[in-house]
Amino acid sequence: MNNKTPQPKKQPANTHLLDLSELSTQYIENIFESTELMLAQMRKSKPSKKESGSLSILLAFFEPSTRTKISFQQAATRLGHQTVDFNIQGSSLSKGESFLSTLNTLNSMMFDILVLRHPHSGAADFASQVLNCPVINAGDGTHAHPLQALTDIFTIRQTLDSFLGLNVVIIGDIIHSRVARSNIWGLTKLGSTITLCGPLVLLPEKNDLSVFYNKNTHPRSSIRIETSLKKAVKNADILMPLRIQKERTNNIEENDLSVYKKNYRITEKVLSLAQKNAYIMHPGPINEGVELLGEIAYSNKSLIFDQVQNGVALKMAILEMLRSQLKERGKFNK
Amino acid sequence: MILSPGFIDLHCHLRDPGFEHKETVQSGSAAAAAGGFTTVCAMPNTSPVIDNTGSLKILQQAISEDALIRVLPIAAITKGQQGQALVDFQGLLKQGVVAFSDDGNTLEDDHLMSQALLYSKEFSFPIISHAESTKFTTNGQMNAGPLSFALGLEGRPSFAEEIVVARDISLASHIGGHLHIAHVSSLGAVELIRTAKNKGVHVTSEVTPHHVTLTERAVCHDLTTGSISKDFIPNIYNANAKVAPPLRSPKDVAALIDAVEDETIDVFATDHAPHSYEDKNTTFQSAAFGISALETALSSLLLLVSQNKISLKTVIKKLTQDPAKILNVPLGTLSTGSIADIAVFNPDQSWRVSPESLYSKGKNTPWLGKTMLGKVVLTIANGEIVYQKK
């Protein structure tokens, strides 16, 4: 077997789904339109229209996941595709096989799509250079989670009129959040203002945000940093509290948590400072009572369950887009 | 064609003994010869570590059998580079060691560092410091800053280098000895060294060709060094640009170039750190630190000459005469009666950096796939031709 050496990408753009940093607004809009159709079919409890050609999808999750994986399985099932679950616990990796070797092995098995979650930032980029099939990044380290961010942005689009001038406040453990990063890339293409709020130990430095501005940034978009939750949520349209990722940090001690709750937990009172029709979103899993009170998570101010449902429809849309791309290029593995 | 004294590298890793899959004395010295080097100093982080006369003999045996050029051994400051107990400096010096360094590991123990400087003062040898505070670098993958945040990689802040440089300089100013700061990478470290030199502290320093020619953006395959382009999107990872200390910001690079010009930085040293294919072809986080640099050193420095940032004279001086001065050896000169170590190079010849073009076993360079200007055509070491371009 020929082991492939990772190479800078030569494949056509949009073959893989690695992050929102490299997607055009047109591409994002196409995904959203397709997501709407998928969602409509789902809600009518109709079986989705099965297009020709079922895909063989490998779900390789090198890190625990509940909703992303199940939601992918559900999306694939509804479209009549087959998923294969790569179980890390019983794999050769636990026997010392290298990541490259595992990827080359999986490549030889001719899957149509690889869905990858990995604890290392850049793992999806690396896999995309080794594999012949499209790679979907289902979360790589603290780098990117395009599926979640696209779902979040779709949910905002579904709920509010426009992205222009929209104030989105992301609260909490920003430095360890791949969801926050991907949302920043996406929302700054669409004209929204993003406020990152939390204690300084969980925030990037102001200067760190410079690299998010490029030719694709919407002229009306900006990213700011605010340590005061009160100030941050003023005029907010969307509040997005995040879970503190204790598994990735030693910045937060147990006794800091009570201080965190005091300063950053989303309560009725905090919510009252935002826009009248402000909404709460959360990528999950929620640590109820820490970053968010349960009664708010389940209130009519919450879009959390819309996010979950939209997540299935969005994955269906992405699978459908990749399927038609593969068909066009005659690249079906079977 | 330019004829120069053979180059001298104060800092390279030949990986022999113990890591022969990465490099050997044979392959490393062939790479050095192809890069115009006739003398290289080998760092002691081998297996076993060069920390006693026994392991030194193993290395010297390999050198006498396989080296195409002069290889001078550097020994560890502490046993096993563990930072716990000092080595026998005097015994190792007698057997031919030219300097001491725990390179790769920073000697965190302030007291041990002060003792090592006392030995340096007594026996006149350089203590080479890899200055990066380990508390700030344990999980760090690249320079701390906008790029590390966007890529989701933990950062190695430049102050991690500064605080150790400050400590080392403080110790050297009180104790004496010869302190040599390895691979300076940050503006802050440059300023500290400049001030210390002005005060008369015996401190010397080196910079690598990659730290003066590349920024942290090389991690995303962007080898430009100017201000950031609007087209730049940080979405790819190149482990061949993963190195410790990390490639830093354009501001740091500019400060390093200034420091070369005003003699704050004494020499260019490659920190040639070859790695195997497996060591680098994995996720960025799992990949080994280091750049294979002996064969691209001259070409990358000539890039700065072509950009009028430094003179050709400075490049040659800091690859020959100045490192010889730090080692206190009669090399790096073409004066009558000196040893015939000579490099001849064509500064205008272009060549493509490919795995096949490199003699080193380590193909891990961010220049891979790029076309560079400046090629060594002939290297003579101790009167014998050791490299001739085909």
XYZ file of C-alpha atoms in Angstrom:
724
model
C 0.000 0.000 0.000
C 1.264 3.433 -0.861
C 1.321 5.676 2.171
C 0.292 9.151 1.161
C 2.360 12.085 2.265
C 0.317 15.042 3.450
C 0.454 17.772 0.847
C -0.859 21.312 0.790
C -4.389 21.052 -0.587
C -4.716 20.509 -4.298
C -8.323 19.348 -4.301
C -11.030 21.721 -5.464
C -12.339 24.116 -2.852
C -15.351 23.012 -0.853
C -14.568 19.337 -1.304
C -14.009 19.114 2.431
C -15.847 20.882 5.199
C -13.065 21.959 7.554
C -14.110 25.368 8.856
C -16.152 28.459 8.098
C -12.981 30.495 7.569
C -12.736 29.151 4.030
C -16.430 29.070 3.026
C -17.921 31.781 0.821
C -21.130 33.487 1.940
C -22.748 32.061 -1.178
C -21.798 28.534 -0.159
C -23.131 29.139 3.329
C -26.376 30.484 1.882
C -26.706 27.422 -0.363
C -26.326 25.148 2.639
C -28.974 27.132 4.501
C -31.483 26.949 1.645
C -30.997 23.233 1.406
C -31.285 22.956 5.200
C -34.684 24.662 5.036
C -35.940 22.047 2.587
C -34.626 19.200 4.703
C -36.207 20.696 7.784
C -39.575 21.082 6.086
C -39.525 17.416 5.065
C -38.534 16.370 8.559
C -41.315 18.351 10.156
C -43.919 16.847 7.851
C -42.634 13.512 9.169
C -42.192 12.546 5.567
C -39.384 10.255 4.676
C -36.898 12.387 2.814
C -36.778 12.085 -0.928
C -34.000 9.622 -1.567
C -31.650 10.751 -4.295
C -29.816 8.152 -6.316
C -26.657 6.819 -4.779
C -26.344 5.987 -1.138
C -23.166 6.954 0.623
C -20.975 4.965 2.921
C -20.020 7.329 5.729
C -17.357 6.664 8.312
C -17.884 8.335 11.671
C -14.430 8.506 13.264
C -14.757 10.087 16.682
C -11.473 10.232 18.546
C -13.135 12.209 21.323
C -16.447 11.673 23.138
C -19.527 13.094 21.458
C -23.222 12.573 21.978
C -25.256 14.934 19.906
C -22.980 15.456 16.928
C -22.597 11.738 16.353
C -26.216 10.753 16.916
C -27.387 13.681 14.883
C -25.098 12.617 12.033
C -26.411 9.067 12.220
C -29.946 10.397 12.123
C -29.210 12.682 9.170
C -27.595 9.833 7.265
C -30.406 7.401 8.075
C -33.080 9.812 6.882
C -31.270 10.135 3.562
C -30.755 6.398 3.195
C -26.985 6.476 3.662
C -24.987 3.984 5.694
C -22.796 5.005 8.595
C -19.951 2.991 10.015
C -18.908 3.763 13.543
C -15.171 3.763 14.196
C -14.756 2.802 17.803
C -11.586 4.321 19.159
C -11.539 2.184 22.280
C -11.169 -1.065 20.380
C -9.010 0.300 17.593
C -5.395 -0.219 16.593
C -4.706 3.298 17.875
C -4.967 1.972 21.384
C -2.400 -0.600 20.235
C 0.024 2.148 19.248
C -0.772 2.659 15.566
C -0.007 6.172 14.333
C -2.740 8.564 13.239
C -1.286 8.660 9.716
C -1.289 4.896 9.503
C -4.887 4.703 10.705
C -5.941 7.291 8.130
C -4.185 5.431 5.341
C -5.870 2.220 6.428
C -9.289 3.861 6.462
C -8.556 5.438 3.085
C -7.991 2.005 1.579
C -11.455 0.934 2.680
C -13.027 3.346 0.201
C -15.536 5.240 2.286
C -17.378 8.032 0.500
C -17.128 10.512 3.366
C -15.102 10.691 6.557
C -16.600 12.529 9.509
C -13.824 13.247 11.967
C -13.724 14.441 15.532
C -10.293 14.668 17.123
C -8.831 16.264 20.267
C -6.011 17.916 18.275
C -6.479 21.218 16.462
C -5.692 20.742 12.781
C -6.492 17.017 12.753
C -9.188 17.497 10.097
C -6.813 19.530 7.913
C -4.246 16.741 8.240
C -6.816 14.046 7.413
C -7.995 16.009 4.374
C -4.468 15.850 2.978
C -4.264 12.092 3.393
C -7.722 10.887 2.384
C -9.145 10.703 -1.118
C -12.698 11.257 0.083
C -14.242 14.439 1.493
C -13.535 15.062 5.164
C -16.142 16.692 7.393
C -14.719 18.275 10.497
C -16.933 17.379 13.438
C -14.686 19.285 15.837
C -10.872 19.423 16.003
C -9.323 20.376 19.334
C -9.965 23.995 20.162
C -9.838 25.002 16.497
C -13.124 24.575 14.667
C -16.578 23.052 14.761
C -18.164 24.114 11.478
C -21.223 21.857 11.833
C -22.185 23.466 15.131
C -21.481 27.012 13.951
C -23.452 26.538 10.726
C -26.307 25.130 12.812
C -26.111 28.106 15.175
C -26.050 30.626 12.357
C -28.891 28.849 10.567
C -30.925 28.983 13.786
C -30.301 32.731 14.052
C -31.340 33.168 10.415
C -34.505 31.178 11.095
C -35.399 33.315 14.122
C -34.292 36.867 13.383
C -34.668 39.124 10.374
C -31.133 39.943 9.458
C -27.532 39.344 10.371
C -26.698 42.982 9.690
C -25.977 44.837 12.896
C -27.000 41.834 14.957
C -25.340 41.718 18.383
C -24.182 38.246 19.311
C -22.611 37.817 22.729
C -20.586 34.682 23.367
C -19.963 34.169 27.057
C -17.487 32.093 28.994
C -14.681 29.773 28.017
C -13.771 31.369 24.701
C -10.114 30.342 24.576
C -10.977 26.640 24.583
C -14.015 26.920 22.357
C -13.926 25.677 18.776
C -17.604 26.615 18.558
C -16.799 30.240 19.381
C -14.034 30.394 16.768
C -16.176 28.932 14.005
C -19.061 31.239 14.907
C -16.726 34.225 14.742
C -15.597 33.235 11.223
C -19.178 32.756 10.067
C -20.914 35.704 11.691
C -18.219 38.197 10.662
C -18.880 37.262 7.033
C -22.526 38.170 7.483
C -22.307 41.587 9.107
C -22.904 40.785 12.774
C -21.157 42.258 15.784
C -19.640 39.772 18.167
C -18.850 40.404 21.805
C -16.676 37.915 23.636
C -17.382 38.072 27.349
C -15.813 36.330 30.313
C -13.020 36.589 32.834
C -9.670 37.530 31.255
C -8.247 34.054 31.948
C -10.799 32.590 29.525
C -10.597 35.269 26.836
C -8.187 35.897 23.973
C -6.285 39.171 24.016
C -7.743 42.003 21.980
C -4.792 41.802 19.616
C -5.478 38.096 19.011
C -8.629 38.978 17.105
C -6.796 40.862 14.336
C -6.276 37.711 12.300
C -10.047 37.189 11.908
C -10.324 40.285 9.711
C -9.614 39.616 6.037
C -11.020 40.272 2.576
C -14.092 38.158 3.392
C -15.013 40.083 6.534
C -18.261 42.028 6.204
C -17.534 45.776 6.511
C -20.149 46.109 9.242
C -18.808 43.273 11.347
C -16.580 43.671 14.355
C -15.398 41.622 17.296
C -14.961 43.105 20.738
C -13.940 41.955 24.176
C -15.853 42.784 27.343
C -15.280 41.436 30.837
C -18.462 42.914 32.297
C -21.485 40.746 31.505
C -23.778 43.670 32.222
C -22.097 45.809 29.578
C -21.746 42.908 27.160
C -25.429 41.971 27.058
C -26.662 45.523 26.610
C -28.411 45.568 23.206
C -27.661 41.888 22.709
C -29.864 39.952 20.310
C -28.312 36.556 20.964
C -26.688 35.308 24.144
C -24.526 32.250 23.733
C -23.157 30.984 27.053
C -20.550 28.230 26.781
C -19.547 25.386 29.044
C -16.242 25.717 30.872
C -14.116 22.979 29.349
C -12.467 21.685 32.477
C -10.899 18.871 30.461
C -8.854 21.394 28.479
C -7.866 23.881 31.146
C -6.157 24.341 34.434
C -7.070 28.018 34.462
C -10.250 27.475 36.435
C -10.131 26.001 39.896
C -13.146 24.707 41.767
C -13.349 27.838 43.938
C -13.227 30.023 40.832
C -16.463 28.399 39.682
C -18.530 30.112 42.346
C -17.004 33.432 41.324
C -17.702 32.552 37.694
C -21.349 31.809 38.468
C -21.674 35.071 40.329
C -20.256 37.105 37.449
C -21.240 35.259 34.282
C -24.221 32.964 34.841
C -27.211 33.799 32.657
C -30.181 34.575 34.885
C -33.536 36.313 34.344
C -31.913 39.505 35.537
C -29.115 39.302 33.000
C -31.588 38.511 30.265
C -33.629 41.588 31.162
C -30.648 43.779 30.286
C -30.544 42.506 26.705
C -32.880 43.395 23.817
C -36.520 42.669 24.517
C -36.646 39.774 22.107
C -33.181 38.445 22.783
C -32.648 34.693 22.585
C -30.451 32.182 24.360
C -28.445 29.651 22.413
C -26.084 26.935 23.642
C -24.104 24.383 21.653
C -24.405 21.843 24.489
C -23.677 20.073 26.639
C -24.995 22.479 29.271
C -23.716 22.567 32.807
C -27.031 23.667 34.249
C -26.693 26.171 37.010
C -23.118 27.088 36.065
C -23.219 29.124 32.852
C -26.997 28.998 32.479
C -30.025 28.430 34.710
C -32.132 25.433 33.707
C -35.359 27.411 33.747
C -33.964 29.721 31.084
C -32.591 26.864 28.997
C -36.122 25.424 28.798
C -37.970 28.752 28.476
C -39.474 30.346 25.377
C -36.385 32.575 25.261
C -34.307 29.539 24.440
C -33.426 28.277 20.945
C -31.491 25.330 22.296
C -33.825 22.615 21.024
C -34.246 24.367 17.690
C -30.467 24.156 17.417
C -30.582 20.408 18.008
C -33.293 19.823 15.402
C -31.685 22.169 12.906
C -28.441 20.294 13.434
C -29.937 17.174 11.859
C -31.371 19.080 8.893
C -28.092 20.923 8.355
C -26.100 17.701 8.299
C -28.602 16.316 5.800
C -28.051 19.392 3.652
C -24.300 18.977 3.790
C -24.498 15.288 2.952
C -26.772 16.065 0.026
C -24.398 18.755 -1.223
C -21.411 16.428 -1.015
C -23.367 13.608 -2.631
C -24.225 15.699 -5.652
C -20.630 16.969 -5.870
C -19.298 13.426 -5.747
C -21.817 12.328 -8.369
C -20.859 15.199 -10.653
C -17.228 14.261 -10.488
C -18.005 10.554 -10.838
C -16.208 9.978 -7.586
C -18.516 7.489 -5.936
C -16.533 4.753 -4.362
C -19.153 2.223 -5.347
C 31.148 32.651 -7.291
C 32.065 33.512 -3.757
C 34.921 31.874 -1.919
C 34.584 31.904 1.842
C 36.130 30.232 4.849
C 34.180 27.038 5.589
C 31.120 27.771 7.706
C 31.019 26.980 11.418
C 27.760 25.943 13.109
C 27.621 26.380 16.864
C 24.371 24.507 17.159
C 23.182 21.386 15.427
C 21.632 18.042 16.291
C 23.226 15.019 14.687
C 21.000 12.591 16.683
C 23.855 10.104 16.942
C 24.000 7.953 19.079
C 20.487 6.772 19.732
C 18.251 8.417 17.140
C 19.884 7.157 13.966
C 16.504 7.043 12.207
C 16.501 10.871 12.348
C 20.166 11.533 11.493
C 23.644 10.067 11.924
C 27.087 11.603 12.121
C 27.515 10.395 8.535
C 24.285 11.850 7.082
C 24.436 14.984 9.227
C 28.008 15.785 8.280
C 27.187 15.166 4.604
C 24.322 17.647 4.947
C 26.668 20.102 6.649
C 29.236 19.762 3.857
C 26.516 20.323 1.244
C 25.549 23.452 3.137
C 29.130 24.795 3.121
C 29.896 23.911 6.745
C 33.303 22.527 7.652
C 32.813 22.595 11.425
C 29.656 21.826 13.390
C 29.028 21.566 17.117
C 26.785 18.640 18.029
C 24.231 19.067 20.787
C 24.224 16.417 23.530
C 20.530 15.440 23.603
C 21.264 12.006 22.188
C 20.716 8.586 23.733
C 22.753 8.220 25.816
C 23.064 11.914 26.612
C 26.621 13.228 26.237
C 27.115 13.940 29.927
C 30.164 11.824 30.796
C 33.387 10.696 29.139
C 31.901 7.256 28.423
C 29.052 8.494 26.224
C 31.410 11.117 24.780
C 33.682 8.281 23.594
C 30.764 6.658 21.752
C 30.126 9.921 19.914
C 33.815 10.502 19.222
C 34.137 6.990 17.842
C 31.299 7.716 15.394
C 32.907 11.044 14.515
C 36.303 9.496 13.795
C 34.720 6.781 11.629
C 31.943 8.641 9.810
C 32.312 12.408 9.919
C 33.117 14.125 6.624
C 33.872 17.378 8.388
C 34.974 18.542 11.830
C 32.365 17.707 14.495
C 32.945 19.276 17.899
C 30.992 17.848 20.809
C 28.882 19.904 23.194
C 28.115 18.166 26.490
C 25.132 18.557 28.790
C 25.285 20.951 31.740
C 23.442 18.507 33.978
C 23.458 14.715 34.103
C 20.936 13.338 31.633
C 19.899 16.965 30.955
C 17.658 16.454 33.958
C 18.518 19.713 35.686
C 19.421 17.939 38.937
C 23.197 17.508 39.109
C 26.081 19.128 37.235
C 28.393 17.134 34.955
C 32.176 16.909 35.355
C 33.045 20.007 33.302
C 36.807 19.685 33.676
C 36.916 16.007 32.719
C 34.752 16.563 29.639
C 36.732 19.625 28.554
C 39.933 17.580 28.680
C 38.365 15.026 26.334
C 37.502 17.623 23.699
C 34.114 19.091 24.648
C 33.903 22.722 23.455
C 30.771 23.981 25.250
C 27.971 22.855 27.540
C 24.222 22.997 27.045
C 21.034 21.296 28.201
C 19.581 22.344 24.857
C 15.970 21.398 24.402
C 15.606 21.546 28.170
C 15.939 24.836 29.968
C 17.995 24.604 33.148
C 15.298 25.860 35.506
C 17.291 25.595 38.730
C 18.689 29.088 39.341
C 21.307 27.833 41.749
C 22.633 25.144 39.412
C 22.821 27.720 36.614
C 24.892 29.989 38.856
C 27.239 27.101 39.687
C 27.605 26.238 36.000
C 28.589 29.845 35.276
C 31.222 29.634 38.021
C 32.736 26.621 36.268
C 32.534 28.537 32.999
C 34.466 31.359 34.638
C 37.082 28.990 36.040
C 37.682 26.943 32.876
C 36.687 29.432 30.143
C 33.983 27.742 28.103
C 30.534 28.851 26.906
C 27.405 27.824 28.793
C 24.760 27.691 26.072
C 21.279 28.462 27.340
C 18.060 27.277 25.723
C 15.999 30.050 27.275
C 12.316 29.136 27.488
C 10.581 28.901 30.838
C 9.050 25.425 30.889
C 6.026 26.504 32.938
C 4.927 28.561 29.959
C 5.889 26.130 27.239
C 4.808 22.685 28.454
C 1.903 22.443 26.013
C 2.843 25.356 23.746
C 2.875 24.563 20.037
C 3.693 27.857 18.332
C 4.162 31.557 19.046
C 1.444 32.913 21.307
C -0.624 35.470 19.453
C -3.453 35.964 16.978
C -2.449 32.970 14.907
C -2.190 30.508 17.785
C -5.610 31.625 18.962
C -7.202 31.241 15.528
C -5.613 27.842 14.959
C -6.565 26.653 18.432
C -2.963 25.832 19.301
C -1.582 26.619 22.721
C 0.947 29.443 22.533
C 4.572 29.765 23.609
C 4.719 33.419 24.644
C 7.850 35.439 23.906
C 8.026 36.424 27.574
C 8.768 32.756 28.325
C 12.076 33.416 26.544
C 12.588 36.875 28.018
C 12.304 35.851 31.650
C 14.968 33.158 31.316
C 17.277 35.444 29.313
C 16.827 38.057 32.050
C 17.682 35.528 34.746
C 20.719 34.205 32.881
C 22.033 37.718 32.248
C 21.494 38.678 35.855
C 23.455 35.630 37.007
C 26.243 36.220 34.480
C 26.535 39.880 35.443
C 27.067 38.967 39.097
C 29.022 35.754 38.708
C 30.895 36.079 35.428
C 31.533 33.185 33.079
C 30.614 33.082 29.398
C 26.887 32.975 28.794
C 25.742 32.154 25.275
C 22.029 32.498 24.481
C 20.943 29.945 21.895
C 18.468 30.661 19.089
C 17.248 34.101 20.201
C 13.746 34.560 18.834
C 12.075 37.594 20.389
C 12.336 41.361 20.419
C 12.337 41.365 24.235
C 15.269 38.962 24.445
C 17.199 41.070 21.938
C 16.711 44.176 24.073
C 17.893 42.387 27.213
C 21.032 41.101 25.489
C 21.783 44.512 23.978
C 21.573 46.208 27.371
C 23.729 43.520 28.981
C 26.396 43.829 26.295
C 26.472 47.582 26.740
C 27.062 47.028 30.440
C 29.966 44.741 29.651
C 28.428 41.398 30.656
C 30.138 38.488 28.882
C 27.121 37.326 26.922
C 27.054 36.181 23.323
C 24.088 35.041 21.275
C 23.010 33.295 18.125
C 20.015 33.406 15.813
C 18.904 30.716 13.386
C 18.377 31.363 9.680
C 14.687 30.469 10.083
C 14.030 32.886 12.930
C 15.331 35.801 10.818
C 13.591 34.821 7.588
C 10.224 33.375 8.596
C 7.339 34.416 10.810
C 4.746 32.366 12.659
C 2.705 32.480 9.454
C 4.978 29.724 8.112
C 2.820 27.443 10.267
C 0.105 28.147 7.652
C 2.506 27.711 4.691
C 2.833 31.513 4.316
C 6.535 32.299 3.988
C 6.115 36.060 3.533
C 7.407 38.249 6.341
C 5.770 41.622 5.693
C 2.516 42.819 7.164
C -0.376 40.412 6.982
C -2.160 40.124 3.633
C -5.944 40.538 3.355
C -5.928 37.226 1.504
C -4.404 35.377 4.422
C -6.740 32.846 6.024
C -5.232 30.741 8.812
C -6.727 27.357 8.012
C -3.811 25.025 7.301
C -1.177 23.525 9.565
C 2.428 22.839 8.564
C 4.296 20.830 11.186
C 7.558 21.496 9.330
C 7.361 25.027 10.744
C 6.974 23.730 14.301
C 10.116 24.629 16.226
C 11.204 25.652 19.719
C 11.522 28.509 20.346
C 8.768 29.191 17.830
C 8.863 31.346 14.719
C 7.515 34.685 15.862
C 5.883 37.883 14.627
C 7.146 40.272 11.919
C 8.125 42.701 14.719
C 10.364 40.091 16.320
C 11.925 39.213 12.958
C 12.709 42.890 12.299
C 14.277 43.218 15.760
C 16.404 40.119 15.172
C 17.703 41.513 11.877
C 18.580 44.822 13.573
C 20.344 42.868 16.300
C 22.437 41.037 13.717
C 23.493 44.351 12.205
C 24.408 46.027 15.515
C 26.300 42.959 16.829
C 23.825 42.239 19.627
C 23.556 38.863 17.969
C 27.016 37.448 17.359
C 26.454 34.535 15.027
C 24.110 32.548 12.830
C 23.630 29.007 14.059
C 21.344 26.518 12.349
C 19.788 24.569 15.244
C 19.583 21.854 12.591
C 16.992 19.505 14.098
C 16.305 16.645 11.706
C 13.317 14.379 12.265
C 11.983 11.272 10.581
C 8.926 11.220 8.342
C 6.825 9.671 11.124
C 7.892 12.317 13.666
C 6.459 15.125 11.569
C 3.619 13.556 9.600
C 0.942 13.638 12.223
C -1.238 16.279 13.841
C 0.574 19.545 14.605
C 0.251 18.862 18.314
C 1.811 15.393 18.067
C 4.586 16.453 15.692
C 8.167 16.862 16.941
C 9.790 20.288 17.291
C 12.595 21.222 14.931
C 13.686 22.305 11.479
C 16.262 20.605 9.292
C 18.416 23.617 8.462
C 22.038 22.872 7.520
C 21.337 22.806 3.787
C 19.003 25.800 3.592
C 20.925 28.073 5.986
C 22.990 29.873 3.346
C 20.112 30.255 0.864
C 17.749 31.677 3.447
C 20.354 34.163 4.703
C 21.081 35.211 1.117
C 17.388 36.032 0.850
C 17.988 38.767 3.429
C 20.980 39.970 1.406
C 18.859 40.209 -1.748
C 16.292 42.225 0.234
C 19.104 44.562 1.369
C 18.380 43.737 5.002
C 21.889 42.538 5.797
C 25.142 42.525 3.858
C 26.825 39.490 2.347
C 29.848 40.378 4.438
C 27.808 40.103 7.614
C 26.394 36.730 6.559
C 29.867 35.316 5.937
C 31.390 36.855 9.048
C 28.656 35.457 11.270
C 28.995 32.013 9.743
C 32.792 31.886 10.038
C 34.934 34.325 11.987
C 32.445 35.129 14.756
C 31.520 31.557 15.735
C 35.262 30.716 15.725
C 35.745 33.548 18.188
C 33.055 32.207 20.516
C 34.629 28.742 20.423
C 38.101 30.261 20.703
C 39.418 28.088 17.857
C 41.790 29.120 15.015
C 39.178 28.500 12.300
C 36.886 30.544 10.095
C 39.650 32.387 8.300
C 41.520 32.192 4.993
C 44.678 33.767 6.354
C 48.041 32.250 5.468
C 48.845 29.113 7.364
C 45.333 28.455 8.546
C 43.564 25.132 8.132
C 42.134 24.707 4.629
C 38.402 24.891 5.397
C 36.745 26.475 2.381
C 33.249 26.929 0.982
C 32.582 28.082 -2.569
C 29.074 29.132 -3.464
C 27.130 30.655 -6.308
C 24.739 33.201 -4.780
C 22.645 33.361 -7.980
C 22.082 29.693 -8.565
C 18.536 28.586 -7.932
C 17.601 25.191 -6.592
C 14.428 23.482 -5.492
C 14.227 22.211 -1.928
C 12.919 18.663 -2.238
C 13.367 15.554 -0.102
C 15.715 14.197 -2.765
C 17.825 17.373 -2.822
C 18.700 17.079 0.876
C 21.541 14.936 2.196
C 20.103 15.120 5.690
C 17.739 12.349 6.725
C 15.532 15.130 8.058
C 13.343 16.528 5.283
C 11.495 18.664 7.808
C 11.889 22.185 6.516
C 9.252 24.838 5.834
C 11.166 25.611 2.616
C 10.220 22.205 1.208
C 8.910 22.603 -2.320
C 10.257 26.143 -2.614
C 12.914 27.400 -5.001
C 15.781 29.184 -3.269
C 18.746 31.192 -4.501
C 22.332 30.410 -3.527
C 23.992 27.031 -3.745
C 27.257 25.723 -2.404
C 29.267 24.202 -5.255
C 32.398 23.084 -3.426
C 33.318 22.426 0.185
C 36.860 21.694 1.309
C 37.407 20.557 4.880
C 40.901 20.220 6.254
C 42.326 20.297 2.728
C 40.030 17.641 1.288
C 37.036 18.013 -0.986
C 34.038 16.863 1.036
C 31.297 18.161 -1.227
C 31.161 19.023 -4.870
C 27.961 19.913 -6.663
C 27.223 17.422 -9.426
